[in-house]
Short mmCIF file of C-alpha atoms in Angstrom, two decimals:
data_model
loop_
_atom_site.label_atom_id
_atom_site.label_comp_id
_atom_site.label_asym_id
_atom_site.label_seq_id
_atom_site.Cartn_x
_atom_site.Cartn_y
_atom_site.Cartn_z
CA MET J 1 127.41 113.05 102.69
CA THR J 2 131.20 112.88 102.80
CA ASP J 3 132.21 109.26 102.15
CA GLN J 4 132.90 108.61 98.48
CA PRO J 5 131.91 105.04 97.51
CA PRO J 6 134.01 103.16 94.97
CA PRO J 7 132.98 103.63 91.34
CA ALA J 8 130.63 101.20 89.60
CA ARG J 9 131.11 99.80 86.13
CA ARG J 10 127.36 99.18 86.00
CA LEU J 11 124.56 100.57 88.20
CA ALA J 12 121.24 98.69 88.22
CA LEU J 13 118.13 100.45 89.52
CA VAL J 14 115.59 98.07 91.11
CA LEU J 15 112.07 99.39 91.65
CA GLY J 16 109.74 98.48 94.48
CA ASP J 17 107.73 96.14 92.25
CA GLN J 18 110.81 94.40 90.80
CA LEU J 19 112.08 92.46 93.80
CA SER J 20 113.09 89.34 91.90
CA PHE J 21 116.53 87.73 91.91
CA GLU J 22 115.85 86.84 88.25
CA LEU J 23 115.24 90.47 87.24
CA ALA J 24 116.74 91.04 83.79
CA SER J 25 118.72 94.12 84.81
CA LEU J 26 120.45 92.15 87.60
CA ARG J 27 121.76 89.45 85.29
CA GLY J 28 125.43 89.67 84.58
CA LEU J 29 126.22 91.98 87.48
CA ASP J 30 129.67 91.51 88.94
CA PRO J 31 129.57 92.15 92.71
CA ARG J 32 133.18 93.33 92.60
CA GLN J 33 132.60 96.02 89.99
CA ASP J 34 128.86 96.76 89.88
CA ALA J 35 126.20 98.18 92.21
CA VAL J 36 122.47 98.02 92.81
CA LEU J 37 120.31 100.98 93.80
CA LEU J 38 116.94 100.90 95.59
CA ALA J 39 115.24 104.08 96.79
CA GLU J 40 112.12 104.93 98.78
CA VAL J 41 110.87 108.23 97.32
CA ARG J 42 107.98 110.44 98.31
CA GLU J 43 106.86 111.11 94.74
CA GLU J 44 105.94 107.47 94.21
CA VAL J 45 103.90 107.07 97.41
CA THR J 46 101.95 110.34 97.28
CA ARG J 47 100.64 110.56 93.70
CA VAL J 48 97.44 109.12 95.21
CA PRO J 49 96.71 108.68 98.95
CA TYR J 50 98.01 105.12 99.16
CA HIS J 51 96.79 102.83 101.91
CA PRO J 52 99.50 102.85 104.62
CA LYS J 53 99.69 99.05 104.57
CA LYS J 54 100.54 99.18 100.88
CA ILE J 55 103.36 101.65 101.48
CA ALA J 56 104.62 99.56 104.40
CA LEU J 57 104.51 96.35 102.35
CA ILE J 58 106.58 97.82 99.52
CA PHE J 59 109.14 99.54 101.74
CA SER J 60 109.59 96.49 103.97
CA ALA J 61 109.87 94.14 101.00
CA MET J 62 112.42 96.48 99.39
CA ARG J 63 114.53 96.53 102.55
CA HIS J 64 114.37 92.74 102.91
CA PHE J 65 115.34 92.33 99.25
CA ALA J 66 118.30 94.69 99.69
CA GLU J 67 119.52 92.59 102.61
CA ALA J 68 119.07 89.39 100.58
CA LEU J 69 121.11 90.89 97.73
CA ARG J 70 123.88 91.85 100.16
CA ARG J 71 123.96 88.27 101.48
CA ARG J 72 124.46 87.16 97.89
CA GLY J 73 127.48 89.43 97.62
CA PHE J 74 125.97 92.39 95.80
CA ARG J 75 126.99 95.96 96.59
CA VAL J 76 123.67 97.64 97.38
CA HIS J 77 123.00 101.34 97.90
CA TYR J 78 119.68 101.86 99.64
CA VAL J 79 118.01 105.27 100.10
CA THR J 80 115.41 105.43 102.86
CA LEU J 81 112.50 107.84 102.76
CA ASP J 82 113.87 109.86 105.66
CA ASP J 83 117.43 110.10 104.32
CA PRO J 84 118.22 113.85 104.40
CA ASP J 85 119.90 113.58 100.97
CA ASN J 86 116.85 111.90 99.38
CA CYS J 87 115.69 114.19 96.56
CA GLY J 88 112.20 112.65 96.53
CA SER J 89 112.01 111.19 93.01
CA LEU J 90 113.37 108.09 91.31
CA PRO J 91 114.85 109.94 88.32
CA GLY J 92 116.54 112.35 90.73
CA GLU J 93 117.99 109.55 92.86
CA LEU J 94 119.15 107.65 89.78
CA VAL J 95 120.99 110.70 88.44
CA ARG J 96 122.47 111.47 91.86
CA TRP J 97 123.82 107.96 92.37
CA ALA J 98 124.99 107.49 88.78
CA ASP J 99 127.07 110.64 89.22
CA ARG J 100 128.28 109.71 92.69
CA LEU J 101 129.35 106.23 91.59
CA ARG J 102 130.70 107.48 88.26
CA ALA J 103 128.69 104.64 86.72
CA GLY J 104 129.82 103.52 83.29
CA GLU J 105 126.39 102.05 82.48
CA VAL J 106 122.96 102.41 84.04
CA HIS J 107 120.62 99.42 83.64
CA LEU J 108 116.86 99.27 84.23
CA THR J 109 114.07 96.75 83.70
CA GLU J 110 110.83 97.92 82.07
CA CYS J 111 108.54 99.63 84.56
CA GLY J 112 104.98 98.72 85.49
CA ASP J 113 103.84 102.34 85.20
CA TRP J 114 103.87 104.36 81.96
CA ARG J 115 104.31 107.68 83.77
CA LEU J 116 107.32 106.47 85.76
CA GLU J 117 108.96 104.86 82.76
CA GLN J 118 108.64 108.08 80.78
CA SER J 119 110.15 110.13 83.60
CA LEU J 120 113.10 107.73 83.85
CA ARG J 121 113.62 107.66 80.09
CA HIS J 122 113.90 111.46 80.13
CA CYS J 123 116.18 111.76 83.16
CA GLY J 124 119.15 112.77 81.01
CA LEU J 125 121.20 109.61 81.44
CA PRO J 126 122.06 107.09 78.71
CA LEU J 127 120.15 104.04 79.92
CA VAL J 128 120.25 100.35 79.06
CA TRP J 129 116.72 98.94 79.19
CA HIS J 130 115.77 95.29 79.67
CA ALA J 131 112.47 93.55 78.96
CA ASP J 132 110.60 92.38 82.04
CA THR J 133 110.93 88.65 81.56
CA ARG J 134 108.92 87.90 84.68
CA PHE J 135 105.92 87.99 82.34
CA LEU J 136 105.17 85.29 79.80
CA CYS J 137 104.30 87.72 76.99
CA GLY J 138 106.53 90.67 76.14
CA ARG J 139 105.20 94.05 75.04
CA ALA J 140 106.27 93.67 71.41
CA GLU J 141 104.90 90.12 71.24
CA PHE J 142 101.49 91.29 72.45
CA ALA J 143 101.50 94.15 69.95
CA ARG J 144 102.18 91.67 67.14
CA TRP J 145 99.36 89.40 68.34
CA ALA J 146 96.93 92.32 68.53
CA ALA J 147 97.90 93.92 65.22
CA ASP J 148 95.42 92.08 62.99
CA ARG J 149 92.71 91.35 65.54
CA GLN J 150 89.64 93.53 66.10
CA PRO J 151 88.06 93.24 68.50
CA LEU J 152 90.63 91.82 70.86
CA ARG J 153 89.40 89.03 73.11
CA MET J 154 91.22 87.49 76.03
CA GLU J 155 90.12 83.93 75.27
CA PHE J 156 92.10 83.72 72.05
CA PHE J 157 95.16 85.34 73.61
CA TYR J 158 94.91 82.89 76.51
CA ARG J 159 94.99 79.92 74.14
CA GLU J 160 98.18 81.28 72.62
CA MET J 161 99.74 81.54 76.07
CA ARG J 162 98.71 77.96 76.87
CA ARG J 163 100.43 76.78 73.70
CA LYS J 164 103.50 78.88 74.40
CA SER J 165 103.84 77.68 78.00
CA GLY J 166 102.76 74.09 77.40
CA LEU J 167 100.56 74.23 80.49
CA LEU J 168 97.70 71.72 80.80
CA LEU J 169 98.32 70.25 77.34
CA ASP J 170 98.44 66.59 76.40
CA ALA J 171 101.25 64.93 74.46
CA ASP J 172 99.77 66.08 71.15
CA GLY J 173 99.52 69.72 72.24
CA ALA J 174 95.76 69.62 72.73
CA PRO J 175 94.16 70.95 75.92
CA LEU J 176 93.70 68.43 78.70
CA GLY J 177 90.10 67.29 78.92
CA GLY J 178 89.38 68.50 75.40
CA GLY J 179 88.43 72.07 76.34
CA TRP J 180 90.43 75.27 76.71
CA ASN J 181 88.14 76.92 79.23
CA TYR J 182 86.02 75.54 82.07
CA ASP J 183 84.77 78.90 83.28
CA GLY J 184 81.18 77.67 83.42
CA GLN J 185 81.99 75.33 86.30
CA GLY J 186 81.83 76.40 89.93
CA ARG J 187 81.23 80.03 90.92
CA LYS J 188 78.78 79.18 93.68
CA PRO J 189 77.66 81.17 96.71
CA LEU J 190 79.13 80.03 100.02
CA PRO J 191 76.81 77.45 101.58
CA ALA J 192 75.94 77.62 105.26
CA GLY J 193 78.43 75.64 107.32
CA VAL J 194 81.30 75.82 104.84
CA GLU J 195 84.30 77.41 106.56
CA ALA J 196 87.28 78.93 104.84
CA PRO J 197 90.76 77.95 106.02
CA MET J 198 92.39 80.11 108.64
CA ALA J 199 94.46 82.85 107.06
CA VAL J 200 98.22 82.53 107.42
CA ARG J 201 99.84 85.58 109.02
CA PHE J 202 103.41 86.81 109.32
CA ALA J 203 104.60 88.66 112.42
CA PRO J 204 106.55 91.85 111.64
CA ASP J 205 110.29 91.52 112.23
CA VAL J 206 112.70 94.31 113.19
CA ILE J 207 112.91 95.67 109.63
CA THR J 208 109.13 95.71 109.22
CA ARG J 209 108.60 97.31 112.60
CA GLU J 210 110.97 100.12 111.62
CA VAL J 211 109.03 100.61 108.40
CA LEU J 212 105.70 100.62 110.22
CA ALA J 213 106.96 103.36 112.53
CA LEU J 214 108.15 105.39 109.54
CA VAL J 215 104.89 104.98 107.61
CA GLY J 216 102.81 105.71 110.70
CA SER J 217 104.60 109.00 111.24
CA GLN J 218 104.82 110.10 107.61
CA PHE J 219 101.42 109.03 106.22
CA ALA J 220 99.06 109.29 109.17
CA GLY J 221 96.49 111.13 107.08
CA HIS J 222 96.17 108.43 104.43
CA PRO J 223 92.95 106.35 104.47
CA GLY J 224 93.21 102.86 105.86
CA VAL J 225 94.41 101.10 109.00
CA LEU J 226 98.10 100.37 109.56
CA ASP J 227 97.59 98.28 112.71
CA GLY J 228 97.60 94.52 112.26
CA PHE J 229 100.13 94.42 109.41
CA ASP J 230 100.85 90.73 108.80
CA TYR J 231 101.76 90.36 105.12
CA PRO J 232 104.70 88.45 103.60
CA VAL J 233 107.64 90.77 102.92
CA SER J 234 110.29 88.27 101.80
CA HIS J 235 110.52 85.49 99.23
CA GLY J 236 110.39 82.85 101.94
CA GLU J 237 107.26 84.28 103.54
CA ALA J 238 105.57 84.70 100.16
CA GLN J 239 106.33 81.05 99.36
CA ALA J 240 104.79 80.03 102.69
CA LEU J 241 101.63 81.97 101.82
CA TRP J 242 101.47 80.24 98.45
CA GLN J 243 102.02 76.78 99.94
CA HIS J 244 99.24 77.41 102.45
CA PHE J 245 96.87 78.16 99.56
CA LEU J 246 97.94 75.03 97.66
CA ASP J 247 97.44 72.84 100.72
CA PHE J 248 94.22 74.25 102.15
CA ALA J 249 92.31 76.48 99.72
CA LEU J 250 92.98 75.65 96.07
CA PRO J 251 90.63 72.61 95.87
CA ALA J 252 87.61 74.77 96.85
CA PHE J 253 88.76 77.94 95.10
CA GLY J 254 86.95 77.18 91.84
CA ASP J 255 83.60 76.66 93.51
CA TYR J 256 83.69 79.71 95.76
CA GLN J 257 85.95 82.23 94.00
CA ASP J 258 82.98 84.56 93.38
CA ALA J 259 81.35 84.11 96.78
CA MET J 260 81.13 86.94 99.31
CA ALA J 261 80.38 86.61 103.02
CA SER J 262 80.10 89.06 105.91
CA GLY J 263 83.18 89.11 108.11
CA GLU J 264 85.08 86.80 105.72
CA PRO J 265 87.48 88.96 103.73
CA PHE J 266 89.65 86.14 102.35
CA LEU J 267 87.55 82.96 101.99
CA PHE J 268 89.42 80.57 99.63
CA HIS J 269 91.48 83.19 97.81
CA ALA J 270 95.26 82.92 97.52
CA ARG J 271 95.97 86.58 98.34
CA ILE J 272 99.22 86.32 96.40
CA GLY J 273 98.56 89.20 93.99
CA ALA J 274 100.74 91.69 95.84
CA ALA J 275 103.61 89.24 96.36
CA LEU J 276 103.50 88.21 92.70
CA ASN J 277 103.28 91.77 91.39
CA ILE J 278 106.28 92.99 93.39
CA GLY J 279 108.46 90.01 92.51
CA LEU J 280 108.36 87.83 95.62
CA LEU J 281 106.73 84.98 93.68
CA ASP J 282 107.43 83.65 90.19
CA LEU J 283 104.63 83.30 87.65
CA ARG J 284 106.01 80.19 86.00
CA ARG J 285 106.59 78.43 89.33
CA LEU J 286 103.01 79.13 90.45
CA CYS J 287 101.57 77.74 87.24
CA ALA J 288 103.80 74.66 87.44
CA ASP J 289 102.64 74.01 91.01
CA VAL J 290 98.97 74.22 90.02
CA GLU J 291 99.50 72.00 87.00
CA GLU J 292 101.28 69.43 89.16
CA ALA J 293 98.39 69.50 91.64
CA CYS J 294 96.02 68.80 88.76
CA ARG J 295 98.04 65.99 87.17
CA SER J 296 98.51 64.31 90.55
CA GLY J 297 94.76 64.41 91.19
CA ARG J 298 94.85 66.80 94.15
CA VAL J 299 92.65 69.36 92.37
CA SER J 300 90.24 69.08 89.47
CA LEU J 301 91.08 70.13 85.93
CA GLY J 302 88.44 72.88 86.13
CA VAL J 303 90.03 74.39 89.23
CA ALA J 304 93.55 74.23 87.80
CA GLU J 305 92.51 75.65 84.42
CA GLY J 306 90.59 78.51 86.01
CA PHE J 307 93.49 79.51 88.22
CA ILE J 308 96.07 79.28 85.46
CA ARG J 309 93.77 81.27 83.15
CA GLN J 310 93.82 84.15 85.62
CA LEU J 311 97.65 84.13 85.64
CA ILE J 312 98.66 83.59 82.00
CA GLY J 313 95.38 84.70 80.46
CA TRP J 314 93.78 87.67 82.12
CA ARG J 315 96.84 89.04 83.97
CA GLU J 316 99.04 88.96 80.88
CA TYR J 317 96.21 90.25 78.69
CA VAL J 318 95.53 93.39 80.74
CA ARG J 319 99.27 94.14 80.82
CA GLY J 320 99.38 93.84 77.06
CA ILE J 321 96.38 96.18 76.69
CA TYR J 322 98.00 98.69 79.04
CA TRP J 323 101.25 99.01 77.12
CA LEU J 324 99.53 98.84 73.73
CA GLN J 325 97.12 101.69 74.51
CA MET J 326 98.92 104.03 76.90
CA PRO J 327 98.95 106.95 77.47
CA ASP J 328 95.59 107.66 75.78
CA TYR J 329 93.91 104.73 77.51
CA ALA J 330 94.02 106.47 80.90
CA THR J 331 91.89 109.36 79.62
CA ARG J 332 89.01 107.35 78.15
CA ASN J 333 85.50 108.06 79.39
CA ALA J 334 83.03 106.43 76.99
CA PHE J 335 79.96 107.37 79.04
CA GLY J 336 81.13 110.91 79.76
CA ASN J 337 80.88 110.36 83.52
CA ARG J 338 81.64 113.39 85.71
CA ARG J 339 80.12 112.63 89.12
CA PRO J 340 82.66 112.80 91.99
CA LEU J 341 83.57 109.66 93.91
CA PRO J 342 81.28 109.47 96.97
CA ALA J 343 82.98 110.21 100.28
CA PHE J 344 81.93 106.81 101.67
CA TYR J 345 84.49 105.13 99.41
CA TRP J 346 87.12 106.57 101.76
CA THR J 347 85.24 105.85 105.01
CA GLY J 348 82.90 102.89 104.46
CA GLN J 349 80.11 104.88 106.11
CA THR J 350 77.01 103.93 104.14
CA ARG J 351 73.78 102.10 104.88
CA MET J 352 74.37 99.74 101.93
CA ASN J 353 75.78 96.67 103.66
CA CYS J 354 77.57 95.24 100.62
CA LEU J 355 79.51 98.48 100.15
CA ARG J 356 80.06 98.85 103.89
CA GLN J 357 81.48 95.32 104.11
CA THR J 358 83.68 95.60 101.03
CA ILE J 359 85.03 99.08 101.74
CA GLY J 360 85.40 98.30 105.45
CA GLN J 361 87.62 95.29 104.80
CA THR J 362 89.52 97.31 102.19
CA LEU J 363 90.31 100.00 104.76
CA LYS J 364 91.35 97.32 107.25
CA HIS J 365 93.29 94.92 105.03
CA ALA J 366 94.03 96.82 101.78
CA TYR J 367 92.38 93.79 100.18
CA ALA J 368 89.14 92.73 98.55
CA HIS J 369 88.76 89.92 96.06
CA HIS J 370 87.91 90.36 92.38
CA ILE J 371 84.12 90.06 92.67
CA GLN J 372 83.94 92.53 95.53
CA ARG J 373 85.96 94.98 93.44
CA LEU J 374 84.06 94.35 90.21
CA MET J 375 80.48 93.73 91.29
CA VAL J 376 80.20 95.82 94.46
CA THR J 377 82.44 98.91 94.46
CA GLY J 378 83.00 98.86 90.69
CA ASN J 379 79.38 98.11 89.83
CA PHE J 380 78.11 100.95 92.01
CA ALA J 381 80.60 103.42 90.50
CA LEU J 382 79.55 102.37 87.00
CA LEU J 383 75.81 102.62 87.67
CA ALA J 384 76.20 105.95 89.48
CA GLY J 385 78.25 107.50 86.69
CA ILE J 386 81.36 108.26 88.73
CA ALA J 387 84.29 109.90 86.89
CA PRO J 388 86.57 107.03 85.79
CA ARG J 389 89.80 108.80 86.74
CA GLN J 390 88.63 109.16 90.35
CA VAL J 391 87.59 105.51 90.51
CA CYS J 392 90.93 104.39 89.05
CA ASP J 393 92.85 106.48 91.56
CA TRP J 394 90.84 104.96 94.41
CA TYR J 395 91.61 101.38 93.34
CA LEU J 396 95.28 102.22 92.82
CA ALA J 397 95.46 103.79 96.27
CA MET J 398 93.59 101.21 98.28
CA TYR J 399 94.74 97.76 97.17
CA LEU J 400 98.05 96.06 97.96
CA ASP J 401 98.31 94.43 94.56
CA ALA J 402 97.23 97.46 92.50
CA PHE J 403 99.96 98.67 90.17
CA ASP J 404 99.12 100.84 87.21
CA TRP J 405 99.61 98.21 84.48
CA ALA J 406 97.09 95.94 86.21
CA ALA J 407 94.79 98.35 88.04
CA LEU J 408 94.07 100.74 85.19
CA PRO J 409 92.70 98.23 82.61
CA ASN J 410 90.83 96.29 85.27
CA THR J 411 89.20 99.43 86.66
CA LEU J 412 88.75 101.70 83.65
CA GLY J 413 88.04 98.91 81.18
CA MET J 414 86.47 96.05 83.09
CA ALA J 415 84.69 97.79 85.97
CA MET J 416 83.82 101.15 84.40
CA HIS J 417 83.56 100.15 80.70
CA ALA J 418 85.05 103.58 80.07
CA ASP J 419 87.06 102.29 77.11
CA GLY J 420 83.83 101.65 75.21
CA GLY J 421 84.24 97.89 75.14
CA TYR J 422 87.87 97.60 74.06
CA LEU J 423 88.77 95.34 77.00
CA ALA J 424 85.44 93.65 77.73
CA SER J 425 82.55 93.06 75.36
CA LYS J 426 79.85 94.37 77.71
CA PRO J 427 79.56 96.44 80.89
CA SER J 428 79.86 94.45 84.12
CA CYS J 429 76.63 95.86 85.49
CA ALA J 430 74.07 94.16 87.70
CA SER J 431 71.22 94.86 90.06
CA GLY J 432 71.15 93.94 93.72
CA GLN J 433 69.94 90.48 92.77
CA TYR J 434 73.45 89.43 91.78
CA ILE J 435 74.79 90.51 95.16
CA ARG J 436 71.92 88.71 96.92
CA ARG J 437 72.71 85.52 94.99
CA MET J 438 76.46 85.55 95.64
CA SER J 439 76.58 86.82 99.24
CA ASP J 440 74.83 87.10 102.58
CA TYR J 441 75.14 90.90 102.55
CA CYS J 442 71.52 91.65 101.72
CA ALA J 443 70.14 89.85 104.76
CA SER J 444 71.70 92.45 107.09
CA CYS J 445 71.17 95.53 104.95
CA ALA J 446 69.06 98.57 105.76
CA TYR J 447 67.65 98.34 102.23
CA ARG J 448 65.41 95.66 100.74
CA VAL J 449 66.89 93.88 97.76
CA SER J 450 63.42 92.61 96.81
CA GLU J 451 62.28 96.17 96.07
CA SER J 452 63.34 98.55 93.31
CA THR J 453 61.36 101.69 94.06
CA GLY J 454 60.54 103.41 97.31
CA GLU J 455 62.77 104.73 100.05
CA GLN J 456 63.71 101.29 101.40
CA ALA J 457 64.51 99.74 98.00
CA CYS J 458 68.03 98.55 97.28
CA PRO J 459 69.81 101.40 95.43
CA PHE J 460 71.46 98.96 93.05
CA ASN J 461 68.11 97.96 91.56
CA ALA J 462 66.87 101.33 90.33
CA LEU J 463 70.38 102.51 89.45
CA TYR J 464 70.82 99.44 87.25
CA TRP J 465 67.77 100.25 85.15
CA HIS J 466 68.52 103.98 85.21
CA PHE J 467 72.01 103.22 83.81
CA LEU J 468 70.55 101.10 81.01
CA MET J 469 67.94 103.77 80.17
CA ARG J 470 70.34 106.70 80.07
CA HIS J 471 72.85 104.81 77.93
CA ARG J 472 70.33 103.02 75.71
CA ARG J 473 71.73 104.56 72.52
CA GLN J 474 75.25 103.26 73.22
CA LEU J 475 74.32 99.85 74.59
CA GLU J 476 71.07 98.66 73.02
CA ALA J 477 72.80 97.12 70.00
CA ASN J 478 75.19 95.11 72.16
CA PRO J 479 74.18 91.47 71.55
CA ARG J 480 75.04 90.51 75.13
CA LEU J 481 72.52 93.05 76.43
CA GLY J 482 69.73 92.24 74.00
CA MET J 483 67.68 90.22 76.48
CA VAL J 484 67.97 92.94 79.12
CA TYR J 485 66.73 95.64 76.77
CA ARG J 486 63.87 93.42 75.64
CA THR J 487 62.90 93.04 79.30
CA LEU J 488 63.03 96.80 79.70
CA ALA J 489 60.85 97.30 76.59
CA ARG J 490 58.20 94.99 78.03
CA MET J 491 57.99 96.94 81.29
CA PRO J 492 54.88 99.11 81.67
CA GLU J 493 55.63 102.78 81.13
CA THR J 494 54.60 103.56 84.70
CA ARG J 495 57.17 101.06 85.97
CA GLN J 496 59.93 102.55 83.86
CA GLN J 497 59.07 106.05 85.06
CA ALA J 498 59.12 104.93 88.69
CA LEU J 499 62.57 103.34 88.24
CA TRP J 500 63.83 106.48 86.52
CA ARG J 501 62.54 108.73 89.31
CA ARG J 502 64.11 106.52 91.98
CA GLY J 503 67.41 106.55 90.10
CA GLU J 504 67.29 110.32 89.74
CA ASP J 505 66.61 110.70 93.46
CA LEU J 506 69.56 108.45 94.38
CA LEU J 507 71.92 110.36 92.08
CA ALA J 508 70.72 113.67 93.50
CA ARG J 509 71.43 112.39 96.99
CA LEU J 510 74.94 111.39 95.95
CA ALA J 511 75.46 114.88 94.52
CA ALA J 512 74.39 116.27 97.89
CA GLU J 513 77.02 114.01 99.55
CA ASP J 514 74.37 111.77 101.07
CA GLY J 515 76.01 108.47 102.05
CA LEU J 516 72.80 106.53 101.22
#
């Protein structure tokens, strides 16, 4: 590298999940005196074996954002993965460019990953940090809310966020319709004959095609399919995806948000999680659009409230938990689980149709909706006693929208209950009957969901009762599991023994790397 760029009064580092024009560290930049740095680095895409579509999405979106900043007059320095001078880490690139530009100040916005933020904070440079104002609730604000509350519960936090945002409130500040939460409405299986809207797709442009070639050559061994990449990589494309959801899917979303169907990976879901989490969509704009759809009568109050609750309730809540509890949170393992993650999580090769469908679409699309993640792959990992760290790494690797602040609490806390109930009041565990009720998976499965013991019985059934038996001491006093344990107590001893033996056999087969 021989050309010496002009010095920068201020250098702003923008991360791959901070691609917002409203990013706090970009405010006040003077294009004549200041510079922006974006860098593709190997360290951040190899800490787990990320799905190649996830890597391609982030790199392409970063490159499109850099071009958009240049069109706005910003001086942008962009480091590609294959740049021979790329040192391979974000702290290293930040130090290199701060020195090269003789930067007077170096500005950053809070990260979405505790590990990365710590490494940047200790890079040896004096840094100016900015709060990530893309979120409704700041870290310190959440800590103040949580300080005198035990246990923490999302519902009460969500009500505070409704009051703060003014969303779905009447003129007196009371919730529209008289209730804060309409979660009991909807959540139906998909009826025969109901068709989901056609998914909107985005053809790769020149920039994306270059990224796909790079990712294909550099990460060929990562699990997942790169072919068929069609995700939004710019603000305009992300807005088109969101508008498609508003126009065609939002009215039915409330009814069928928990439904699962063979060969239907998207159904009525918005699929905006990745675009929102990397900065291509704005939280407040999304909520305003849904509220407007409700007030104009285009969607019901229950649908609007449920969608907004996911954005300003659950999403903000898990972020607050993450920053309040890290780094210790990542090491929690309340059940002491040690079993390795089954190999079929990386291949989809199992006789259990629900897992085959969910993992198969994950490998193909880097996407599965929340119930597939929680009640299929997560539920099985919980019942089978898989080591939480391995499960968390799998979710982080495989899903487009999975960034540590969101993926870790949702996986370790909600799916695995490894935090002992800090995030959720009870384990999200279920037998095969839940999957039968909410999907068509069981009809085409090699196992029989109507049976719990015997070689052809659905593995979820015996593993469910085996989980409850082996963790009776920890869970029996949980009021939300009281009815389940009373049912277990009424079972004949011979029935309990048969369920235990079937569970033991299934776990032994997993230990022997049997794909079931």
